[in-house]
């Protein structure tokens, strides 16, 4: 049937190309941080449509062509998606419904289902134009919920009505929330004719209305903030009087061991006692029964990009502190206010200011500098707002690194970042970097030839060459010696390299297997896609061996005393747990991996007197896990409770709120009578 559908799509393409003047074009601009980074053009004619979707941001982005044929009710019955995904891997997705049978083939899967009428298919690699199609169908449906293929239920809720512009130029819009199939809902703007206008936050906006991007961005923040505040009110557990967590074993990062059964008492936001397991409590205590589990100081993600959603996922995973490595500056500052006031749930966030240079490959985050003088001004802007470090990115002029680092340090800040294109790890460390972001950014300095451009996906694909890297070579030894001399650390994000280098269409990676069947179907399919092009068996072997070398480098650096900063560049929380598993897989002892993720991270921040271990007088940031994570590092995946500043969150409740099936039950809690 899919072959017949392909033939029909070929005929459809011929019709569309033969009479473009008669097609009705819907044109959209793709925006990021106030700049145009792509386009979407939908040519609709009768019951067919052809979509051209192109994005280029940070040297990458999907490039897709979609062809769709609809039935009289507006449901897709033939659909093809061709092109390249985020990092350039080929896309050839097909869906067709005919005579009661639906069939599909994507990067993630292939399948079929009996359906008397066409069902909505959720594409794996799909443009945002289809959000408008989904909304149209749901608006016709009683209850505004529909079963979808491959599985799941898509739900629609009206959020609010807004008007963009004034007078004759005014455009009335309705904002809808689409949910039920992914980790986060989509917000869709629909005009009075029922047509797609854009997406919440302004990431996609109808051409000609780009001037309203700031208004839509503010709208997106407002909607997200309201949702996040409601989550905090629902999920945070605060206690009057002392709280005793009893029958727990405590992981001690100093000894890197788990002790005997004990009780820990918290009052307010501080740990006030660590006592014997049988110590008598007081009548006004709330008692949390640990049932023999392990209390671990809160975990750290040293490479995050904070969002309201990632805050919840991190808490569920036991992450109580993050280092934000680049964000929308206004949004992050507002988030910090909400966290401080207790209106928002989330870990403690250390803010780093993102600083990029201007090029066709620029990442539209933070600030983009067109001159050294402008870059220095941005450093001062970050310093005045209390940022901890400046993070330098790929398109930054290598000649500006040293003066920018000097200004940052004069103002009391540190420096981190990628290695700018056409520079080297040795040069940026000598120029003032305190740590390098991403293990590939370090290793590329040993792998690439001079003149190769890391502003492109080459910064991923070249890692396959790592298989031939000699870790005893003078090039490697010189960098390691310089890191030791300067005290430079590495923000590792090894799990992102695993996720990209070992991604294979239709396969579940080892790092995703423990949680994937707990999450909504769209995210399951997303994790089964390929981000690299595997044309031959040798390509596969090269990427496998290249990632093996990544693990060898982790062990080498740890053996040499280089501080490793466990980070993810991801927002699901699951990734932080995988990062620590990879440390152990690389040969680092599990007790040491936990210390790197707890006390050592706080030492890097200079806060070890307040945080990083479970001791009297320290702030109450810790997690309760089933089992012993020193004996089995994967025990950290079974988190039952996360405490941040004395406020408790139960991961089972957070996951249920996020439409994720929980992994471990909450501990029993007895409040005083």
XYZ file of C-alpha atoms in Angstrom:
673
model
C 0.000 0.000 0.000
C 2.859 2.375 0.786
C 4.202 1.877 -2.748
C 0.802 2.896 -4.186
C 0.833 5.886 -1.879
C 4.273 6.869 -3.152
C 3.004 6.729 -6.728
C 0.030 8.902 -5.832
C 2.337 11.378 -4.150
C 4.430 11.532 -7.292
C 1.338 12.417 -9.295
C 0.352 14.938 -6.659
C 3.779 16.568 -6.910
C 3.420 16.860 -10.663
C 0.062 18.612 -10.289
C 1.451 21.011 -7.685
C 4.479 21.849 -9.798
C 2.430 22.274 -12.959
C 0.142 24.932 -11.495
C 1.944 26.833 -8.717
C 0.049 30.035 -9.412
C -3.215 28.401 -8.410
C -1.863 27.165 -5.079
C -2.710 28.983 -1.865
C 0.551 29.727 -0.023
C 0.864 30.051 3.734
C 4.240 31.558 4.635
C 5.843 31.525 8.068
C 9.109 32.689 9.612
C 11.070 30.562 12.077
C 12.453 32.764 14.860
C 15.016 32.283 17.639
C 15.959 34.955 20.164
C 14.500 37.657 17.939
C 16.298 36.622 14.736
C 15.076 34.792 11.644
C 16.585 31.325 11.424
C 14.339 29.631 8.872
C 11.086 29.475 6.976
C 8.027 27.329 6.432
C 5.974 27.562 3.233
C 2.796 25.502 2.830
C 1.286 25.369 -0.663
C -2.304 24.183 -0.302
C -4.531 23.264 -3.235
C -7.837 21.487 -2.818
C -7.257 18.428 -0.669
C -3.472 18.436 -0.982
C -0.578 20.372 0.484
C 3.153 20.634 -0.035
C 5.365 21.977 2.763
C 8.903 23.336 2.592
C 10.488 23.613 6.045
C 14.030 24.925 6.544
C 15.870 25.817 9.774
C 19.511 26.808 10.270
C 20.425 27.749 13.829
C 23.695 26.981 15.579
C 24.985 25.311 12.427
C 22.184 22.770 12.271
C 18.454 22.342 11.786
C 15.878 20.223 9.920
C 15.381 20.623 6.157
C 12.171 18.867 5.112
C 9.688 18.565 2.246
C 6.271 17.179 3.062
C 3.508 16.151 0.676
C 0.062 15.412 2.065
C -3.268 14.328 0.635
C -6.372 14.787 2.813
C -9.758 13.094 2.861
C -12.913 15.289 2.653
C -12.859 15.694 6.454
C -9.334 17.133 6.386
C -7.552 14.067 7.758
C -4.241 13.053 6.158
C -4.548 9.835 4.186
C -1.260 9.986 2.253
C 1.784 11.714 3.706
C 5.465 11.705 2.834
C 8.319 13.495 4.581
C 11.709 13.741 2.866
C 14.905 15.574 3.759
C 17.310 15.800 6.675
C 16.804 15.866 10.438
C 18.407 18.149 13.036
C 22.002 16.990 12.483
C 21.603 16.029 8.831
C 20.646 12.362 8.935
C 18.327 11.397 6.054
C 14.557 11.380 6.550
C 12.192 9.287 4.426
C 8.933 8.921 6.333
C 5.667 7.585 4.884
C 2.079 7.256 6.060
C -0.949 5.990 4.147
C -4.518 5.000 4.949
C -6.630 3.033 2.507
C -9.699 0.812 2.852
C -9.542 0.446 6.618
C -5.784 -0.025 6.998
C -3.175 2.520 8.048
C 0.558 1.922 7.470
C 3.596 3.985 8.358
C 7.386 3.900 8.138
C 9.660 6.325 9.993
C 13.183 6.474 11.398
C 11.798 5.170 14.663
C 9.480 2.405 13.564
C 7.140 0.893 11.029
C 3.712 -0.538 11.590
C 0.100 -0.876 10.581
C -3.310 -0.642 12.224
C -6.871 -1.394 11.285
C -8.956 1.790 11.269
C -12.438 2.103 9.811
C -11.791 5.824 9.349
C -8.460 7.628 8.967
C -6.781 8.317 12.304
C -4.419 11.195 12.917
C -0.821 10.104 12.500
C 1.825 11.856 14.610
C 4.863 12.270 12.402
C 8.311 11.505 13.760
C 10.101 14.105 11.608
C 7.428 16.660 10.911
C 7.104 20.403 10.434
C 5.087 22.551 12.872
C 2.532 23.223 10.112
C 0.882 19.972 11.106
C -0.007 21.429 14.505
C -2.665 23.454 12.717
C -4.020 20.289 11.089
C -4.253 18.572 14.467
C -6.083 21.531 15.992
C -8.647 21.610 13.160
C -9.467 17.952 13.702
C -9.724 18.252 17.473
C -12.012 21.268 17.235
C -14.487 19.076 15.357
C -14.314 16.340 17.983
C -16.600 16.088 21.037
C -14.440 16.304 24.132
C -11.532 17.546 22.020
C -9.559 14.320 22.381
C -8.591 11.834 19.658
C -6.712 8.539 19.568
C -3.685 8.861 17.306
C -1.227 6.617 15.539
C 1.098 4.941 16.368
C -0.550 5.193 19.835
C -1.681 7.634 22.467
C -4.364 10.286 22.765
C -4.044 13.857 21.543
C -5.918 16.449 23.625
C -6.848 20.072 22.951
C -7.685 22.828 25.444
C -8.333 26.496 24.826
C -5.955 28.655 26.861
C -6.980 32.215 26.007
C -7.869 34.673 23.261
C -5.509 37.486 22.265
C -5.282 40.213 19.640
C -2.094 41.183 17.839
C -1.865 44.679 16.427
C -4.428 47.480 16.377
C -7.162 48.867 14.142
C -7.447 47.313 10.700
C -4.189 45.488 11.264
C -5.529 43.738 14.377
C -5.511 39.939 14.229
C -7.703 38.069 16.745
C -6.173 34.737 17.757
C -7.017 31.797 19.987
C -4.249 30.059 21.887
C -4.682 26.288 22.237
C -2.732 23.720 24.204
C -2.004 20.399 22.468
C -1.008 17.664 24.901
C -0.955 13.961 25.561
C 1.750 12.604 23.275
C 5.049 14.248 24.250
C 6.926 15.323 27.362
C 5.684 18.899 27.022
C 2.541 20.398 25.489
C 2.578 22.520 22.328
C 0.890 25.915 22.234
C -0.690 26.803 18.896
C -2.098 30.119 17.642
C -5.161 29.865 15.379
C -6.745 32.816 13.573
C -10.459 33.616 13.139
C -10.592 31.550 9.923
C -9.313 28.496 11.756
C -5.881 28.665 10.131
C -2.463 28.326 11.744
C -0.884 31.663 12.676
C 2.099 30.435 14.669
C 3.254 28.740 17.823
C 3.306 29.931 21.410
C 6.441 31.905 22.167
C 6.740 33.031 18.558
C 9.118 30.308 17.379
C 6.938 30.071 14.267
C 5.037 33.166 13.141
C 3.091 34.093 10.018
C 5.271 36.022 7.577
C 4.773 39.765 7.835
C 4.028 39.688 11.567
C 7.590 39.250 12.839
C 7.355 42.607 14.597
C 5.009 40.911 17.094
C 7.629 38.318 18.068
C 8.395 40.025 21.435
C 4.679 40.020 22.314
C 4.359 36.320 21.494
C 7.544 35.542 23.368
C 6.125 37.301 26.436
C 2.861 35.405 25.986
C 4.708 32.099 25.896
C 6.537 32.967 29.095
C 3.317 34.019 30.797
C 1.543 30.771 29.928
C 4.536 28.673 30.957
C 4.910 30.596 34.208
C 1.271 30.063 35.173
C 1.628 26.354 34.492
C 4.863 26.167 36.510
C 3.403 28.025 39.484
C 0.443 25.660 39.524
C 2.861 22.714 39.514
C 4.767 24.091 42.500
C 1.544 24.586 44.464
C 0.580 21.003 43.696
C 3.902 19.198 44.155
C 5.882 20.952 46.920
C 5.619 19.485 50.433
C 6.476 21.834 53.296
C 6.500 20.819 56.933
C 5.939 22.629 60.208
C 8.452 21.713 62.895
C 11.301 19.205 62.655
C 11.336 16.440 60.032
C 12.997 13.109 60.826
C 14.050 10.839 57.964
C 14.736 7.559 59.689
C 16.089 4.133 58.774
C 18.345 5.455 56.058
C 21.957 4.851 55.131
C 23.942 7.962 54.226
C 26.322 8.265 51.311
C 29.418 10.157 52.508
C 31.337 11.802 49.635
C 34.450 12.177 51.828
C 34.856 8.429 52.260
C 32.864 7.649 49.091
C 30.994 4.970 51.030
C 27.489 4.280 52.369
C 27.235 4.093 56.150
C 25.119 2.179 58.609
C 21.458 2.914 59.289
C 20.870 6.380 60.712
C 18.321 9.176 61.112
C 18.607 12.702 59.715
C 16.672 15.623 61.189
C 15.794 18.737 59.187
C 14.352 21.967 60.544
C 13.459 24.674 58.066
C 16.046 24.585 55.309
C 18.917 23.085 57.372
C 20.098 19.684 58.525
C 20.055 19.918 62.308
C 21.087 16.405 63.338
C 22.540 13.156 62.036
C 21.730 10.531 64.663
C 21.621 6.818 65.284
C 18.768 4.959 63.669
C 17.150 4.230 67.034
C 17.460 7.784 68.386
C 14.257 8.913 70.048
C 12.258 11.586 68.252
C 9.984 14.310 69.565
C 6.226 14.540 69.458
C 6.136 17.457 67.020
C 8.272 15.757 64.390
C 7.103 14.718 60.935
C 8.546 11.259 60.308
C 9.556 10.060 56.851
C 10.286 6.350 56.793
C 13.375 5.640 54.645
C 12.852 1.856 54.734
C 16.573 1.139 54.463
C 17.185 3.325 51.442
C 20.164 5.597 50.890
C 20.283 9.350 51.420
C 22.577 10.938 48.847
C 23.500 14.630 48.666
C 21.629 16.264 45.814
C 23.022 15.556 42.354
C 24.349 18.289 40.040
C 23.924 18.884 36.332
C 26.874 21.071 35.409
C 25.595 21.745 31.886
C 21.931 22.632 31.751
C 19.690 25.061 29.895
C 16.970 25.688 32.445
C 13.275 25.673 31.663
C 10.167 25.199 33.784
C 9.887 21.691 32.391
C 13.530 20.750 32.958
C 13.264 22.011 36.537
C 10.602 19.409 37.279
C 12.363 16.604 35.444
C 15.602 17.405 37.274
C 13.918 17.350 40.676
C 12.356 13.996 39.839
C 15.798 12.652 38.924
C 17.363 13.944 42.140
C 19.170 16.942 40.654
C 19.145 19.735 43.234
C 21.643 22.101 41.575
C 22.413 23.004 37.976
C 24.787 25.254 36.095
C 22.819 27.036 33.385
C 25.118 27.232 30.366
C 23.083 29.662 28.271
C 19.518 30.829 28.119
C 17.117 33.584 27.225
C 18.512 36.163 29.621
C 15.214 37.840 30.502
C 13.440 34.526 31.027
C 16.200 33.137 33.238
C 16.303 36.218 35.467
C 12.531 36.014 35.915
C 12.810 32.316 36.746
C 15.407 33.050 39.408
C 13.007 35.475 41.103
C 10.259 32.839 41.134
C 12.583 30.201 42.585
C 13.809 32.554 45.295
C 10.244 33.475 46.266
C 9.187 29.819 46.404
C 6.591 30.222 43.652
C 8.460 27.830 41.355
C 9.839 24.323 41.709
C 13.395 23.683 40.675
C 16.997 23.072 41.616
C 19.424 25.771 42.704
C 20.655 27.428 39.500
C 24.114 28.889 38.942
C 23.851 31.278 35.988
C 26.393 31.497 33.182
C 26.085 34.201 30.522
C 26.067 32.980 26.913
C 28.342 34.948 24.544
C 28.482 34.171 20.824
C 30.122 35.785 17.797
C 28.402 36.755 14.570
C 28.533 34.269 11.687
C 26.089 32.364 9.461
C 26.332 29.571 12.047
C 25.651 31.643 15.185
C 23.553 30.195 17.990
C 20.722 32.605 18.807
C 21.030 32.499 22.573
C 22.175 35.088 25.091
C 24.173 37.792 23.298
C 25.825 37.801 19.861
C 28.793 40.184 19.673
C 29.824 41.925 16.441
C 32.988 43.428 17.926
C 35.364 42.995 20.853
C 34.080 46.216 22.389
C 30.526 44.883 22.223
C 31.613 41.559 23.721
C 33.257 43.332 26.670
C 30.053 45.309 27.201
C 28.076 42.082 27.400
C 30.543 40.684 29.946
C 29.873 43.744 32.112
C 26.119 43.297 31.649
C 26.370 39.744 32.969
C 28.610 40.799 35.858
C 26.196 43.501 37.002
C 23.436 40.887 37.187
C 25.408 38.425 39.269
C 26.271 35.794 36.674
C 28.925 33.329 37.803
C 30.731 32.678 34.514
C 30.712 33.750 30.896
C 30.231 30.965 28.379
C 31.912 31.469 24.997
C 30.565 29.721 21.912
C 31.548 28.384 18.490
C 31.476 31.536 16.351
C 33.317 33.717 18.861
C 36.490 35.314 17.479
C 39.452 33.367 18.961
C 41.435 36.606 19.287
C 38.802 37.996 21.652
C 38.984 35.119 24.157
C 41.926 36.394 26.215
C 40.686 39.999 26.635
C 37.131 38.826 27.369
C 38.423 36.313 29.927
C 40.585 38.987 31.542
C 37.604 41.349 31.854
C 35.393 38.595 33.248
C 37.942 37.740 35.904
C 38.524 41.384 36.754
C 34.805 41.519 37.516
C 34.880 38.345 39.626
C 33.498 35.899 37.058
C 34.914 32.732 35.539
C 35.028 31.582 31.925
C 33.805 28.406 30.271
C 32.644 27.421 26.827
C 33.135 25.653 23.566
C 36.445 25.947 21.783
C 35.709 28.600 19.119
C 36.096 27.451 15.527
C 39.704 27.536 14.274
C 41.091 27.740 17.816
C 42.287 24.933 20.095
C 41.778 23.675 23.657
C 45.339 24.687 24.552
C 44.798 28.225 23.297
C 41.544 28.818 25.204
C 42.928 27.348 28.431
C 45.975 29.581 28.134
C 43.598 32.451 27.342
C 41.680 32.068 30.578
C 39.118 29.235 30.393
C 38.364 27.639 33.762
C 36.705 24.664 32.109
C 35.805 23.408 28.639
C 32.199 22.546 27.837
C 31.724 19.085 26.256
C 34.263 16.299 25.980
C 34.097 16.445 22.182
C 35.177 20.108 22.262
C 38.316 18.925 24.042
C 38.938 15.872 21.872
C 38.365 17.684 18.577
C 41.547 19.596 19.350
C 43.389 16.297 19.041
C 41.392 14.943 16.098
C 40.766 17.729 13.578
C 43.112 19.180 11.019
C 43.766 22.943 11.053
C 41.077 24.858 9.170
C 38.225 22.395 9.788
C 35.052 24.187 10.879
C 33.447 23.135 14.174
C 30.518 25.544 13.752
C 28.868 22.804 11.673
C 27.749 19.251 12.550
C 31.391 18.288 11.982
C 31.787 18.794 15.736
C 29.731 15.612 16.050
C 30.573 13.600 12.953
C 34.343 14.042 13.300
C 34.207 12.175 16.594
C 34.154 8.939 14.612
C 37.814 9.678 13.849
C 38.506 9.383 17.571
C 38.855 5.635 17.137
C 42.423 6.201 15.929
C 43.384 8.690 18.642
C 46.577 7.824 20.535
C 46.114 8.999 24.104
C 49.875 8.809 24.667
C 50.573 11.203 21.795
C 52.390 14.461 22.459
C 49.309 16.424 21.388
C 47.132 14.786 24.048
C 49.801 14.865 26.742
C 50.477 18.572 26.190
C 46.810 19.483 26.697
C 46.466 17.315 29.789
C 49.615 18.865 31.265
C 48.259 22.356 30.600
C 44.917 21.477 32.211
C 46.743 20.274 35.313
C 48.965 23.350 35.404
C 46.045 25.786 35.080
C 43.552 23.771 37.141
C 41.161 23.584 34.174
C 38.159 21.279 34.484
C 36.008 19.487 31.897
C 32.220 19.709 31.675
C 31.867 16.232 30.199
C 28.362 15.690 28.709
C 29.469 12.217 27.630
C 25.879 11.007 27.482
C 25.112 13.484 24.685
C 27.965 12.003 22.661
C 26.578 8.524 23.304
C 23.089 9.662 22.364
C 24.279 11.177 19.074
C 27.110 8.858 18.015
C 25.293 5.631 18.856
C 21.833 6.660 17.661
C 20.480 4.121 15.169
C 17.094 4.344 13.509
C 14.534 2.126 15.208
C 16.818 1.107 18.073
C 16.664 1.879 21.798
C 19.983 2.912 23.291
C 21.252 1.413 26.542
C 20.982 4.780 28.274
C 17.329 5.156 27.314
C 16.146 1.590 27.919
C 15.516 1.945 31.683
C 12.914 4.699 31.278
C 11.694 4.805 27.685
C 8.533 2.720 28.059
C 7.451 5.038 30.919
C 7.222 8.177 28.738
C 4.675 9.318 26.113
C 4.805 7.750 22.665
C 6.119 10.754 20.742
C 9.186 10.978 22.946
C 9.719 7.223 22.707
C 9.814 7.558 18.916
C 12.075 10.614 19.095
C 14.636 8.635 21.052
C 14.605 5.865 18.407
C 15.725 8.161 15.604
C 19.206 8.510 14.159
C 21.212 11.716 14.389
C 24.144 10.448 12.316
C 24.279 8.969 8.842
C 25.189 5.277 8.845
C 25.702 4.283 5.216
C 27.964 1.264 5.787
C 28.913 -1.226 8.459
C 32.224 0.617 8.723
C 30.419 3.855 9.589
C 28.716 2.049 12.440
C 31.978 0.532 13.661
C 33.766 3.891 13.500
C 31.162 5.645 15.637
C 31.111 2.771 18.119
C 34.895 2.809 18.429
C 34.931 6.606 18.538
C 32.595 6.600 21.516
C 34.724 3.952 23.180
C 37.580 6.437 22.975
C 35.394 9.048 24.702
C 35.137 6.721 27.701
C 38.897 6.158 27.649
C 39.454 9.917 27.778
C 37.119 10.207 30.783
C 39.199 7.647 32.658
C 42.488 9.229 31.583
C 41.468 12.671 32.821
C 40.175 11.311 36.123
C 43.407 9.368 36.649
C 45.358 12.571 35.954
C 43.406 14.496 38.583
C 41.469 16.700 36.147
C 38.138 17.685 37.698
C 35.216 16.206 35.792
C 31.960 18.149 35.927
C 29.008 15.812 35.223
C 26.761 17.652 32.761
C 24.183 16.732 30.172
C 23.081 19.587 27.857
C 19.648 17.986 28.185
C 16.533 18.657 30.210
C 14.959 15.314 31.063
C 16.838 14.403 34.240
C 17.202 10.842 32.939
C 20.318 12.037 31.129
C 22.044 13.082 34.343
C 21.655 9.571 35.686
C 23.096 8.150 32.479
C 26.104 10.470 32.709
C 27.074 8.895 36.018
C 26.524 5.385 34.652
C 28.943 6.239 31.833
C 31.546 7.420 34.342
C 31.349 3.994 35.966
C 31.386 2.277 32.578
C 34.574 4.201 31.821
C 36.218 2.670 34.890
C 35.636 5.374 37.508
C 34.523 3.894 40.834
C 30.840 4.477 41.575
C 31.648 6.158 44.881
C 33.921 8.601 43.069
C 31.309 9.242 40.376
C 28.823 10.188 43.101
C 31.367 12.484 44.753
C 31.971 14.251 41.435
C 28.208 14.778 41.118
C 27.778 16.067 44.697
C 30.548 17.482 46.896
C 33.115 18.076 44.147
C 30.591 20.060 42.104
C 29.931 22.273 45.132
C 33.669 22.675 45.662
C 33.844 23.967 42.102
C 31.134 26.494 42.946
C 32.894 27.382 46.212
C 29.834 26.417 48.269
C 31.102 23.238 49.912
C 30.615 24.664 53.423
C 26.875 24.920 52.733
C 26.142 22.064 50.352
C 27.438 18.817 48.870
C 27.256 16.456 51.844
C 24.775 15.425 54.532
C 26.136 17.053 57.684
C 24.720 19.043 60.566
C 24.401 22.726 59.726
C 24.383 22.309 55.964
C 21.462 23.156 53.735
C 18.998 20.286 53.381
C 19.547 19.239 49.752
C 19.476 15.460 49.344
C 17.644 12.543 47.751
C 16.352 9.190 48.983
C 16.983 6.255 46.649
C 16.152 2.584 46.849
C 19.227 0.423 47.279
C 22.912 1.302 47.475
C 24.220 3.449 44.571
C 27.844 2.708 45.502
C 27.196 -0.996 45.030
C 25.110 -0.309 41.896
C 25.222 3.177 40.403
C 21.919 2.540 38.609
C 20.159 2.654 41.983
C 20.039 6.440 41.482
C 17.329 5.794 38.890
C 15.001 4.732 41.734
C 14.655 8.054 43.508
C 11.794 8.246 46.029
C 12.233 11.770 47.388
C 14.124 14.941 46.526
C 14.632 17.644 49.148
C 15.797 21.166 48.234
C 16.226 23.601 51.090
C 13.966 21.506 53.296
C 11.111 21.386 50.753
C 10.292 17.817 49.719
C 9.209 16.595 46.284
C 8.153 13.046 45.524
C 9.287 11.951 42.046
C 6.252 9.685 41.664
C 3.993 12.735 41.946
C 6.152 14.803 39.580
C 6.189 12.059 36.958
C 2.430 11.595 37.155
C 2.050 15.351 36.657
C 4.288 15.075 33.573
C 2.390 12.052 32.145
C 5.325 9.740 32.884
C 4.798 6.393 34.624
C 6.666 6.557 37.990
C 9.720 4.448 38.822
C 9.515 4.217 42.626
C 6.818 4.961 45.231
C 7.059 7.851 47.697
C 8.219 7.012 51.220
C 5.633 6.806 53.998
C 5.138 10.159 55.760
C 3.596 10.541 59.226
C 2.765 14.056 60.351
C 2.435 14.853 64.058
C -1.027 14.685 65.589
